[in-house]
Amino acid sequence: GAPRASFNADIGSDRGFVFGSLPLADILAIKNILGVTVNDVVLALVGGSLRDYLLAQGALPEQSLRTSIAISLRKAGDDDFSNKVTVAAVTLATNTADPAERIRAIAQESAAAKQEARSGGKGVLEFMQMLPPLLVNVIAHMTPGDQVASIMGANLMVSSIRGSAKPMYMGGARMRSVYPMSIINPGSGINVTCISYAD
């Protein structure tokens, strides 16, 4: 399960957006030095940021926050035009002060979650897909916001998407940056979405 954080509550119609960029070379350097994945580095950055944010508010839970991550179920050579993905909840190691320990804990749990999902393990997404859509909608909107994290096993969604490694152009002008926007789910007032672009 996941502990309740201050942003695990009922959400209203107000939205705020924050955008930023990091050099991909720095993320790749950390990945290569520690032998982890780009996604592990992203999750460690989010975990460290949330730790600092919640500590400053005096609201950091003792138990680590958890996030839902997407896991591709596509096998090598599979080029079907379809989504083959599931989700799993993994630690953000927000209860760990040391950044190196945080990323190692995240990498270990992420690797185990991916292995389990790819070997046929069923998660919350598969359970929800078996239910009629109307029932899923009712459950999502009837569950009190402060209980969603413990039921879903995750405090927020974090996703990182591989974008174009080459510069893209529109009307002859080079696109300088790409900033994704995603949705927030009931009971989780934060969503972090990252996309790589060029460098």
PDB file of C-alpha atoms in Angstrom:
ATOM      1  CA  GLY A   1       0.000   0.000   0.000  1.00  0.00           C
ATOM      2  CA  ALA A   2       0.851   3.660  -0.212  1.00  0.00           C
ATOM      3  CA  PRO A   3       0.651   6.219   2.586  1.00  0.00           C
ATOM      4  CA  ARG A   4      -1.606   9.230   2.236  1.00  0.00           C
ATOM      5  CA  ALA A   5       0.153  12.417   1.116  1.00  0.00           C
ATOM      6  CA  SER A   6      -1.240  15.947   1.261  1.00  0.00           C
ATOM      7  CA  PHE A   7      -2.064  15.850  -2.460  1.00  0.00           C
ATOM      8  CA  ASN A   8      -4.039  12.611  -2.109  1.00  0.00           C
ATOM      9  CA  ALA A   9      -7.412  14.240  -1.690  1.00  0.00           C
ATOM     10  CA  ASP A  10     -10.498  15.148  -3.668  1.00  0.00           C
ATOM     11  CA  ILE A  11      -9.596  17.281  -6.667  1.00  0.00           C
ATOM     12  CA  GLY A  12     -11.467  20.276  -8.010  1.00  0.00           C
ATOM     13  CA  SER A  13     -11.439  22.011 -11.363  1.00  0.00           C
ATOM     14  CA  ASP A  14      -8.390  24.256 -10.743  1.00  0.00           C
ATOM     15  CA  ARG A  15      -5.161  23.254 -12.460  1.00  0.00           C
ATOM     16  CA  GLY A  16      -1.593  24.463 -12.317  1.00  0.00           C
ATOM     17  CA  PHE A  17       1.174  23.553 -14.743  1.00  0.00           C
ATOM     18  CA  VAL A  18       4.928  23.688 -14.239  1.00  0.00           C
ATOM     19  CA  PHE A  19       7.350  23.029 -17.086  1.00  0.00           C
ATOM     20  CA  GLY A  20      11.096  22.513 -17.046  1.00  0.00           C
ATOM     21  CA  SER A  21      13.981  20.904 -18.898  1.00  0.00           C
ATOM     22  CA  LEU A  22      17.062  18.933 -17.929  1.00  0.00           C
ATOM     23  CA  PRO A  23      20.010  18.014 -20.170  1.00  0.00           C
ATOM     24  CA  LEU A  24      19.546  14.441 -21.369  1.00  0.00           C
ATOM     25  CA  ALA A  25      23.333  13.978 -21.140  1.00  0.00           C
ATOM     26  CA  ASP A  26      23.187  14.390 -17.341  1.00  0.00           C
ATOM     27  CA  ILE A  27      20.418  11.790 -17.014  1.00  0.00           C
ATOM     28  CA  LEU A  28      22.305   9.359 -19.268  1.00  0.00           C
ATOM     29  CA  ALA A  29      25.518   9.901 -17.277  1.00  0.00           C
ATOM     30  CA  ILE A  30      23.759   8.963 -14.009  1.00  0.00           C
ATOM     31  CA  LYS A  31      22.106   5.997 -15.735  1.00  0.00           C
ATOM     32  CA  ASN A  32      25.441   4.703 -17.032  1.00  0.00           C
ATOM     33  CA  ILE A  33      27.409   5.272 -13.814  1.00  0.00           C
ATOM     34  CA  LEU A  34      24.855   3.492 -11.623  1.00  0.00           C
ATOM     35  CA  GLY A  35      23.768   0.847 -14.149  1.00  0.00           C
ATOM     36  CA  VAL A  36      20.086   1.760 -13.986  1.00  0.00           C
ATOM     37  CA  THR A  37      17.492   2.863 -16.551  1.00  0.00           C
ATOM     38  CA  VAL A  38      16.515   6.364 -17.678  1.00  0.00           C
ATOM     39  CA  ASN A  39      13.124   5.755 -16.034  1.00  0.00           C
ATOM     40  CA  ASP A  40      14.843   4.908 -12.728  1.00  0.00           C
ATOM     41  CA  VAL A  41      16.707   8.244 -12.868  1.00  0.00           C
ATOM     42  CA  VAL A  42      13.456  10.105 -13.607  1.00  0.00           C
ATOM     43  CA  LEU A  43      11.699   8.377 -10.693  1.00  0.00           C
ATOM     44  CA  ALA A  44      14.608   9.220  -8.377  1.00  0.00           C
ATOM     45  CA  LEU A  45      14.420  12.892  -9.420  1.00  0.00           C
ATOM     46  CA  VAL A  46      10.677  12.928  -8.724  1.00  0.00           C
ATOM     47  CA  GLY A  47      11.166  11.102  -5.406  1.00  0.00           C
ATOM     48  CA  GLY A  48      13.849  13.547  -4.277  1.00  0.00           C
ATOM     49  CA  SER A  49      11.775  16.562  -5.328  1.00  0.00           C
ATOM     50  CA  LEU A  50       8.669  15.297  -3.537  1.00  0.00           C
ATOM     51  CA  ARG A  51      10.746  14.512  -0.441  1.00  0.00           C
ATOM     52  CA  ASP A  52      12.105  18.090  -0.343  1.00  0.00           C
ATOM     53  CA  TYR A  53       8.650  19.578  -1.017  1.00  0.00           C
ATOM     54  CA  LEU A  54       6.886  17.563   1.690  1.00  0.00           C
ATOM     55  CA  LEU A  55       9.715  18.026   4.218  1.00  0.00           C
ATOM     56  CA  ALA A  56       9.450  21.795   3.764  1.00  0.00           C
ATOM     57  CA  GLN A  57       5.743  21.511   4.579  1.00  0.00           C
ATOM     58  CA  GLY A  58       6.339  19.185   7.525  1.00  0.00           C
ATOM     59  CA  ALA A  59       4.152  16.644   5.706  1.00  0.00           C
ATOM     60  CA  LEU A  60       6.513  13.851   4.612  1.00  0.00           C
ATOM     61  CA  PRO A  61       4.995  10.429   5.460  1.00  0.00           C
ATOM     62  CA  GLU A  62       7.312   7.967   7.225  1.00  0.00           C
ATOM     63  CA  GLN A  63       6.475   5.307   4.649  1.00  0.00           C
ATOM     64  CA  SER A  64       7.755   5.945   1.122  1.00  0.00           C
ATOM     65  CA  LEU A  65       5.436   7.412  -1.480  1.00  0.00           C
ATOM     66  CA  ARG A  66       4.681   5.134  -4.416  1.00  0.00           C
ATOM     67  CA  THR A  67       3.993   5.780  -8.068  1.00  0.00           C
ATOM     68  CA  SER A  68       2.277   3.980 -10.896  1.00  0.00           C
ATOM     69  CA  ILE A  69       4.547   3.322 -13.849  1.00  0.00           C
ATOM     70  CA  ALA A  70       3.702   2.017 -17.292  1.00  0.00           C
ATOM     71  CA  ILE A  71       5.314  -1.281 -18.308  1.00  0.00           C
ATOM     72  CA  SER A  72       5.510  -2.316 -21.925  1.00  0.00           C
ATOM     73  CA  LEU A  73       4.482  -5.915 -22.591  1.00  0.00           C
ATOM     74  CA  ARG A  74       5.615  -5.751 -26.218  1.00  0.00           C
ATOM     75  CA  LYS A  75       8.028  -8.512 -27.190  1.00  0.00           C
ATOM     76  CA  ALA A  76      11.044  -7.999 -29.454  1.00  0.00           C
ATOM     77  CA  GLY A  77      10.020  -7.896 -33.113  1.00  0.00           C
ATOM     78  CA  ASP A  78       6.385  -7.039 -32.278  1.00  0.00           C
ATOM     79  CA  ASP A  79       5.456  -4.113 -34.517  1.00  0.00           C
ATOM     80  CA  ASP A  80       1.656  -4.366 -34.271  1.00  0.00           C
ATOM     81  CA  PHE A  81      -0.077  -0.991 -34.164  1.00  0.00           C
ATOM     82  CA  SER A  82      -1.534  -1.409 -30.673  1.00  0.00           C
ATOM     83  CA  ASN A  83      -0.871  -0.661 -27.033  1.00  0.00           C
ATOM     84  CA  LYS A  84       0.549  -3.548 -25.050  1.00  0.00           C
ATOM     85  CA  VAL A  85       1.077  -2.018 -21.666  1.00  0.00           C
ATOM     86  CA  THR A  86       0.225  -2.519 -18.027  1.00  0.00           C
ATOM     87  CA  VAL A  87       0.927  -0.524 -14.884  1.00  0.00           C
ATOM     88  CA  ALA A  88       2.595  -1.373 -11.608  1.00  0.00           C
ATOM     89  CA  ALA A  89       3.212   0.532  -8.395  1.00  0.00           C
ATOM     90  CA  VAL A  90       6.811   1.060  -7.288  1.00  0.00           C
ATOM     91  CA  THR A  91       8.570   3.003  -4.573  1.00  0.00           C
ATOM     92  CA  LEU A  92       9.823   6.579  -4.943  1.00  0.00           C
ATOM     93  CA  ALA A  93      12.059   5.969  -1.895  1.00  0.00           C
ATOM     94  CA  THR A  94      11.003   9.290  -0.349  1.00  0.00           C
ATOM     95  CA  ASN A  95      11.873   7.851   3.063  1.00  0.00           C
ATOM     96  CA  THR A  96      15.538   7.695   1.990  1.00  0.00           C
ATOM     97  CA  ALA A  97      17.690  10.820   2.370  1.00  0.00           C
ATOM     98  CA  ASP A  98      20.649   9.559   0.321  1.00  0.00           C
ATOM     99  CA  PRO A  99      20.106  10.038  -3.451  1.00  0.00           C
ATOM    100  CA  ALA A 100      22.265   7.030  -4.418  1.00  0.00           C
ATOM    101  CA  GLU A 101      20.363   4.744  -2.032  1.00  0.00           C
ATOM    102  CA  ARG A 102      17.090   6.168  -3.375  1.00  0.00           C
ATOM    103  CA  ILE A 103      17.883   5.363  -6.997  1.00  0.00           C
ATOM    104  CA  ARG A 104      19.109   1.859  -6.123  1.00  0.00           C
ATOM    105  CA  ALA A 105      15.897   1.097  -4.195  1.00  0.00           C
ATOM    106  CA  ILE A 106      13.810   2.378  -7.110  1.00  0.00           C
ATOM    107  CA  ALA A 107      15.813   0.404  -9.686  1.00  0.00           C
ATOM    108  CA  GLN A 108      15.516  -2.823  -7.694  1.00  0.00           C
ATOM    109  CA  GLU A 109      11.753  -2.538  -7.229  1.00  0.00           C
ATOM    110  CA  SER A 110      11.151  -1.384 -10.825  1.00  0.00           C
ATOM    111  CA  ALA A 111      13.096  -4.328 -12.242  1.00  0.00           C
ATOM    112  CA  ALA A 112      11.114  -6.767 -10.079  1.00  0.00           C
ATOM    113  CA  ALA A 113       7.780  -5.179 -11.112  1.00  0.00           C
ATOM    114  CA  LYS A 114       8.684  -5.371 -14.810  1.00  0.00           C
ATOM    115  CA  GLN A 115       9.761  -9.005 -14.518  1.00  0.00           C
ATOM    116  CA  GLU A 116       6.529  -9.945 -12.724  1.00  0.00           C
ATOM    117  CA  ALA A 117       4.331  -8.114 -15.252  1.00  0.00           C
ATOM    118  CA  ARG A 118       6.116  -9.641 -18.250  1.00  0.00           C
ATOM    119  CA  SER A 119       5.795 -13.133 -16.771  1.00  0.00           C
ATOM    120  CA  GLY A 120       2.010 -12.840 -16.674  1.00  0.00           C
ATOM    121  CA  GLY A 121       1.392 -11.223 -13.289  1.00  0.00           C
ATOM    122  CA  LYS A 122      -1.875  -9.312 -13.086  1.00  0.00           C
ATOM    123  CA  GLY A 123      -2.110  -5.829 -11.648  1.00  0.00           C
ATOM    124  CA  VAL A 124      -4.782  -3.277 -10.868  1.00  0.00           C
ATOM    125  CA  LEU A 125      -5.082  -2.273 -14.555  1.00  0.00           C
ATOM    126  CA  GLU A 126      -5.973  -5.823 -15.616  1.00  0.00           C
ATOM    127  CA  PHE A 127      -8.531  -6.069 -12.814  1.00  0.00           C
ATOM    128  CA  MET A 128     -10.107  -2.739 -13.799  1.00  0.00           C
ATOM    129  CA  GLN A 129     -10.220  -3.777 -17.482  1.00  0.00           C
ATOM    130  CA  MET A 130     -12.358  -6.792 -16.547  1.00  0.00           C
ATOM    131  CA  LEU A 131     -15.021  -4.522 -15.027  1.00  0.00           C
ATOM    132  CA  PRO A 132     -17.706  -2.731 -17.053  1.00  0.00           C
ATOM    133  CA  PRO A 133     -16.568   0.872 -17.859  1.00  0.00           C
ATOM    134  CA  LEU A 134     -19.611   2.335 -16.108  1.00  0.00           C
ATOM    135  CA  LEU A 135     -18.697   0.515 -12.890  1.00  0.00           C
ATOM    136  CA  VAL A 136     -15.070   1.707 -13.125  1.00  0.00           C
ATOM    137  CA  ASN A 137     -16.318   5.288 -13.495  1.00  0.00           C
ATOM    138  CA  VAL A 138     -18.616   4.942 -10.482  1.00  0.00           C
ATOM    139  CA  ILE A 139     -15.826   3.441  -8.355  1.00  0.00           C
ATOM    140  CA  ALA A 140     -13.401   6.209  -9.352  1.00  0.00           C
ATOM    141  CA  HIS A 141     -15.838   8.981  -8.508  1.00  0.00           C
ATOM    142  CA  MET A 142     -17.349   7.449  -5.366  1.00  0.00           C
ATOM    143  CA  THR A 143     -14.081   6.587  -3.612  1.00  0.00           C
ATOM    144  CA  PRO A 144     -13.043   9.346  -1.187  1.00  0.00           C
ATOM    145  CA  GLY A 145      -9.902  11.072  -2.485  1.00  0.00           C
ATOM    146  CA  ASP A 146      -7.907  10.397   0.668  1.00  0.00           C
ATOM    147  CA  GLN A 147      -8.420   6.619   0.241  1.00  0.00           C
ATOM    148  CA  VAL A 148      -7.374   6.320  -3.415  1.00  0.00           C
ATOM    149  CA  ALA A 149      -3.642   5.996  -2.678  1.00  0.00           C
ATOM    150  CA  SER A 150      -4.111   3.057  -0.310  1.00  0.00           C
ATOM    151  CA  ILE A 151      -6.575   1.318  -2.654  1.00  0.00           C
ATOM    152  CA  MET A 152      -4.493   1.830  -5.825  1.00  0.00           C
ATOM    153  CA  GLY A 153      -1.136   1.399  -4.071  1.00  0.00           C
ATOM    154  CA  ALA A 154       0.200   4.629  -5.590  1.00  0.00           C
ATOM    155  CA  ASN A 155       0.199   8.314  -4.674  1.00  0.00           C
ATOM    156  CA  LEU A 156       0.705   9.668  -8.185  1.00  0.00           C
ATOM    157  CA  MET A 157       1.465   8.767 -11.792  1.00  0.00           C
ATOM    158  CA  VAL A 158       4.939   9.336 -13.231  1.00  0.00           C
ATOM    159  CA  SER A 159       5.630   8.597 -16.871  1.00  0.00           C
ATOM    160  CA  SER A 160       8.626   9.138 -19.095  1.00  0.00           C
ATOM    161  CA  ILE A 161       8.283   8.882 -22.850  1.00  0.00           C
ATOM    162  CA  ARG A 162      11.032   8.584 -25.417  1.00  0.00           C
ATOM    163  CA  GLY A 163      10.580  11.382 -27.922  1.00  0.00           C
ATOM    164  CA  SER A 164      12.453  12.277 -31.085  1.00  0.00           C
ATOM    165  CA  ALA A 165      16.226  12.074 -30.804  1.00  0.00           C
ATOM    166  CA  LYS A 166      16.504  14.410 -33.792  1.00  0.00           C
ATOM    167  CA  PRO A 167      15.366  18.026 -33.999  1.00  0.00           C
ATOM    168  CA  MET A 168      11.872  18.525 -35.431  1.00  0.00           C
ATOM    169  CA  TYR A 169      10.665  21.446 -37.511  1.00  0.00           C
ATOM    170  CA  MET A 170       7.351  23.163 -38.023  1.00  0.00           C
ATOM    171  CA  GLY A 171       6.906  25.592 -40.921  1.00  0.00           C
ATOM    172  CA  GLY A 172      10.695  25.656 -41.339  1.00  0.00           C
ATOM    173  CA  ALA A 173      11.316  26.703 -37.731  1.00  0.00           C
ATOM    174  CA  ARG A 174      13.165  24.365 -35.383  1.00  0.00           C
ATOM    175  CA  MET A 175      11.119  23.257 -32.403  1.00  0.00           C
ATOM    176  CA  ARG A 176      13.130  24.225 -29.337  1.00  0.00           C
ATOM    177  CA  SER A 177      11.263  22.271 -26.655  1.00  0.00           C
ATOM    178  CA  VAL A 178       8.418  19.831 -26.158  1.00  0.00           C
ATOM    179  CA  TYR A 179       6.391  19.951 -22.946  1.00  0.00           C
ATOM    180  CA  PRO A 180       3.768  17.254 -22.361  1.00  0.00           C
ATOM    181  CA  MET A 181       0.605  17.761 -20.319  1.00  0.00           C
ATOM    182  CA  SER A 182      -1.308  14.886 -18.809  1.00  0.00           C
ATOM    183  CA  ILE A 183      -4.349  14.424 -16.621  1.00  0.00           C
ATOM    184  CA  ILE A 184      -4.617  14.061 -12.872  1.00  0.00           C
ATOM    185  CA  ASN A 185      -6.590  11.179 -11.480  1.00  0.00           C
ATOM    186  CA  PRO A 186      -9.204  11.316  -8.717  1.00  0.00           C
ATOM    187  CA  GLY A 187      -7.435  11.335  -5.356  1.00  0.00           C
ATOM    188  CA  SER A 188      -4.067  12.321  -6.809  1.00  0.00           C
ATOM    189  CA  GLY A 189      -3.449  16.010  -7.353  1.00  0.00           C
ATOM    190  CA  ILE A 190      -0.028  15.556  -8.999  1.00  0.00           C
ATOM    191  CA  ASN A 191       0.985  13.998 -12.311  1.00  0.00           C
ATOM    192  CA  VAL A 192       4.550  14.075 -13.637  1.00  0.00           C
ATOM    193  CA  THR A 193       5.029  13.439 -17.350  1.00  0.00           C
ATOM    194  CA  CYS A 194       8.430  13.643 -19.052  1.00  0.00           C
ATOM    195  CA  ILE A 195       9.366  13.398 -22.724  1.00  0.00           C
ATOM    196  CA  SER A 196      12.821  13.417 -24.241  1.00  0.00           C
ATOM    197  CA  TYR A 197      13.551  15.581 -27.260  1.00  0.00           C
ATOM    198  CA  ALA A 198      16.892  15.900 -29.055  1.00  0.00           C
ATOM    199  CA  ASP A 199      19.393  16.706 -26.256  1.00  0.00           C
TER     200      ASP A 199
END
